[in-house]
Structures are given as C-alpha cells and as structure tokens.
PDB file of C-alpha atoms in Angstrom:
ATOM      1  CA  MET N  33      14.486-130.481 -96.060  1.00 94.00           C
ATOM      2  CA  GLN N  34      15.451-130.972 -99.690  1.00 95.00           C
ATOM      3  CA  ALA N  35      13.285-128.952-102.036  1.00 96.00           C
ATOM      4  CA  THR N  36      12.781-127.861-105.605  1.00 96.00           C
ATOM      5  CA  VAL N  37      11.729-124.308-106.332  1.00 96.00           C
ATOM      6  CA  GLU N  38      10.699-123.177-109.796  1.00 96.00           C
ATOM      7  CA  ILE N  39      11.043-119.455-110.417  1.00 96.00           C
ATOM      8  CA  SER N  40      10.281-117.014-113.196  1.00 96.00           C
ATOM      9  CA  LEU N  41      11.644-113.468-113.045  1.00 96.00           C
ATOM     10  CA  TYR N  42       9.848-110.699-114.922  1.00 96.00           C
ATOM     11  CA  PRO N  43      11.873-107.463-114.924  1.00 95.00           C
ATOM     12  CA  LEU N  44       9.710-104.413-115.567  1.00 95.00           C
ATOM     13  CA  THR N  45      12.147-102.854-117.999  1.00 92.00           C
ATOM     14  CA  ASP N  46      12.873-102.843-121.709  1.00 93.00           C
ATOM     15  CA  ASP N  47      16.271-104.437-120.995  1.00 92.00           C
ATOM     16  CA  TYR N  48      14.691-107.468-119.301  1.00 93.00           C
ATOM     17  CA  GLU N  49      17.011-110.052-120.858  1.00 93.00           C
ATOM     18  CA  SER N  50      20.180-108.611-119.329  1.00 94.00           C
ATOM     19  CA  VAL N  51      18.481-108.394-115.920  1.00 94.00           C
ATOM     20  CA  VAL N  52      17.475-112.071-116.075  1.00 94.00           C
ATOM     21  CA  LEU N  53      20.947-113.153-117.216  1.00 94.00           C
ATOM     22  CA  ALA N  54      22.612-111.141-114.431  1.00 94.00           C
ATOM     23  CA  PHE N  55      20.204-112.700-111.907  1.00 94.00           C
ATOM     24  CA  LEU N  56      21.187-116.181-113.123  1.00 94.00           C
ATOM     25  CA  ASP N  57      24.904-115.312-113.069  1.00 95.00           C
ATOM     26  CA  ASP N  58      24.576-114.145-109.463  1.00 94.00           C
ATOM     27  CA  LEU N  59      22.497-117.198-108.535  1.00 93.00           C
ATOM     28  CA  GLU N  60      25.256-119.394-109.936  1.00 93.00           C
ATOM     29  CA  GLN N  61      27.630-117.997-107.298  1.00 93.00           C
ATOM     30  CA  GLU N  62      25.460-119.480-104.534  1.00 93.00           C
ATOM     31  CA  GLU N  63      27.404-122.607-103.560  1.00 92.00           C
ATOM     32  CA  SER N  64      24.667-124.325-101.547  1.00 94.00           C
ATOM     33  CA  ILE N  65      22.227-124.769-104.463  1.00 95.00           C
ATOM     34  CA  THR N  66      22.102-126.089-108.007  1.00 93.00           C
ATOM     35  CA  PHE N  67      19.746-125.099-110.782  1.00 93.00           C
ATOM     36  CA  SER N  68      18.768-125.668-114.371  1.00 92.00           C
ATOM     37  CA  THR N  69      17.027-123.330-116.769  1.00 91.00           C
ATOM     38  CA  ASN N  70      14.744-123.618-119.734  1.00 87.00           C
ATOM     39  CA  GLY N  71      12.943-121.100-121.913  1.00 85.00           C
ATOM     40  CA  MET N  72      10.187-120.521-119.363  1.00 87.00           C
ATOM     41  CA  SER N  73      11.671-120.851-115.876  1.00 92.00           C
ATOM     42  CA  THR N  74      14.507-121.921-113.607  1.00 94.00           C
ATOM     43  CA  GLN N  75      14.388-124.952-111.304  1.00 94.00           C
ATOM     44  CA  ILE N  76      16.496-124.653-108.157  1.00 95.00           C
ATOM     45  CA  PHE N  77      17.489-127.665-106.045  1.00 95.00           C
ATOM     46  CA  GLY N  78      18.869-127.867-102.503  1.00 95.00           C
ATOM     47  CA  GLU N  79      17.912-127.347 -98.897  1.00 97.00           C
ATOM     48  CA  ALA N  80      14.729-125.263 -98.714  1.00 97.00           C
ATOM     49  CA  ALA N  81      16.287-122.701 -96.352  1.00 97.00           C
ATOM     50  CA  ASP N  82      19.315-122.288 -98.626  1.00 97.00           C
ATOM     51  CA  ILE N  83      17.151-121.873-101.723  1.00 97.00           C
ATOM     52  CA  PHE N  84      14.888-119.230-100.190  1.00 97.00           C
ATOM     53  CA  ALA N  85      17.865-117.347 -98.717  1.00 97.00           C
ATOM     54  CA  ALA N  86      19.700-117.354-102.064  1.00 96.00           C
ATOM     55  CA  VAL N  87      16.654-116.309-104.085  1.00 96.00           C
ATOM     56  CA  GLY N  88      15.893-113.590-101.542  1.00 95.00           C
ATOM     57  CA  ARG N  89      19.415-112.156-101.756  1.00 95.00           C
ATOM     58  CA  GLN N  90      19.372-112.124-105.537  1.00 94.00           C
ATOM     59  CA  PHE N  91      15.852-110.683-105.713  1.00 95.00           C
ATOM     60  CA  GLU N  92      16.891-107.818-103.427  1.00 95.00           C
ATOM     61  CA  LYS N  93      19.753-107.032-105.837  1.00 94.00           C
ATOM     62  CA  VAL N  94      17.303-106.825-108.734  1.00 93.00           C
ATOM     63  CA  GLN N  95      15.018-104.496-106.792  1.00 94.00           C
ATOM     64  CA  GLU N  96      17.941-102.140-106.032  1.00 93.00           C
ATOM     65  CA  THR N  97      18.420-101.410-109.734  1.00 86.00           C
ATOM     66  CA  GLY N  98      14.839-101.616-110.972  1.00 88.00           C
ATOM     67  CA  LYS N  99      11.513-103.280-110.445  1.00 93.00           C
ATOM     68  CA  ALA N 100      10.702-106.913-111.170  1.00 95.00           C
ATOM     69  CA  ILE N 101       8.092-109.542-110.422  1.00 96.00           C
ATOM     70  CA  LEU N 102       9.225-112.932-109.113  1.00 96.00           C
ATOM     71  CA  VAL N 103       6.894-115.922-109.378  1.00 97.00           C
ATOM     72  CA  LEU N 104       7.790-119.169-107.640  1.00 96.00           C
ATOM     73  CA  LYS N 105       6.461-122.634-106.937  1.00 96.00           C
ATOM     74  CA  ALA N 106       7.975-124.930-104.317  1.00 95.00           C
ATOM     75  CA  GLY N 107       7.806-128.645-103.692  1.00 93.00           C
ATOM     76  CA  PRO N 108       9.551-131.233-101.521  1.00 92.00           C
ATOM     77  CA  GLY N 109      12.511-133.243-102.769  1.00 90.00           C
ATOM     78  CA  LYS N 110      14.335-133.070-106.062  1.00 85.00           C
ATOM     79  CA  LEU N 111      11.647-132.805-108.711  1.00 80.00           C
ATOM     80  CA  ARG N 112      12.957-133.120-112.251  1.00 71.00           C
ATOM     81  CA  TYR N 113      10.917-133.595-115.375  1.00 61.00           C
ATOM     82  CA  GLU N 114      13.570-135.267-117.536  1.00 56.00           C
ATOM     83  CA  GLY N 115      12.592-138.388-119.363  1.00 43.00           C
ATOM     84  CA  ARG N 116       8.866-137.743-119.359  1.00 45.00           C
ATOM     85  CA  HIS N 117       6.990-137.846-122.629  1.00 42.00           C
ATOM     86  CA  SER N 118       3.935-135.833-123.465  1.00 39.00           C
ATOM     87  CA  ARG N 119       0.957-137.681-124.820  1.00 41.00           C
ATOM     88  CA  LYS N 120      -0.140-136.863-128.345  1.00 40.00           C
ATOM     89  CA  LEU N 121      -3.774-135.852-128.595  1.00 39.00           C
TER      90      LEU N 121
END
C-alpha cells in the first residue's frame, strides 16, 4: 500500500540540529522511499512497509547515540500539500 508518513524528530540534546541532519542524511540512503522536508517536519512517500522499516532503522541509530522523541502521522496514498492556498481571515 502506498502511504505518506509525516515525521518530526526531537533529539533530547543541545546539539539537536546535527542529529536531525544526520537522520535525514541516513534516510536519504534508503532507496525504496522518497521524502521532502520543511521547517516543521518531513513527509516520506512510498510503500507503507518500506517507510516504517526505514524510519525504524534510522530511529534505532539515533537511540544508540542519544535519546530522541519521534512523532509521526500516517495516511494512505501520496499526500502532498503543494498548490494549496490558505484562506485569509
């Protein structure tokens, strides 16, 4: 099943930025998925089993070197938010 998973990684360390960037660099090596990032989260696209396996592998790496919280949301299909406009109130 194709899926989209949105994740946010919160390293519990002062050097959180380098942990997040290393996580993304490692995630980029996963050939079975694609992803895009923004200032708040990362959206991962691919087969659900491949996404969860890849995120699990990378999350285990983070936990080996320190502690972190991983928050995720999952939905079916390829959910992108490009081209949508917010309504002015």
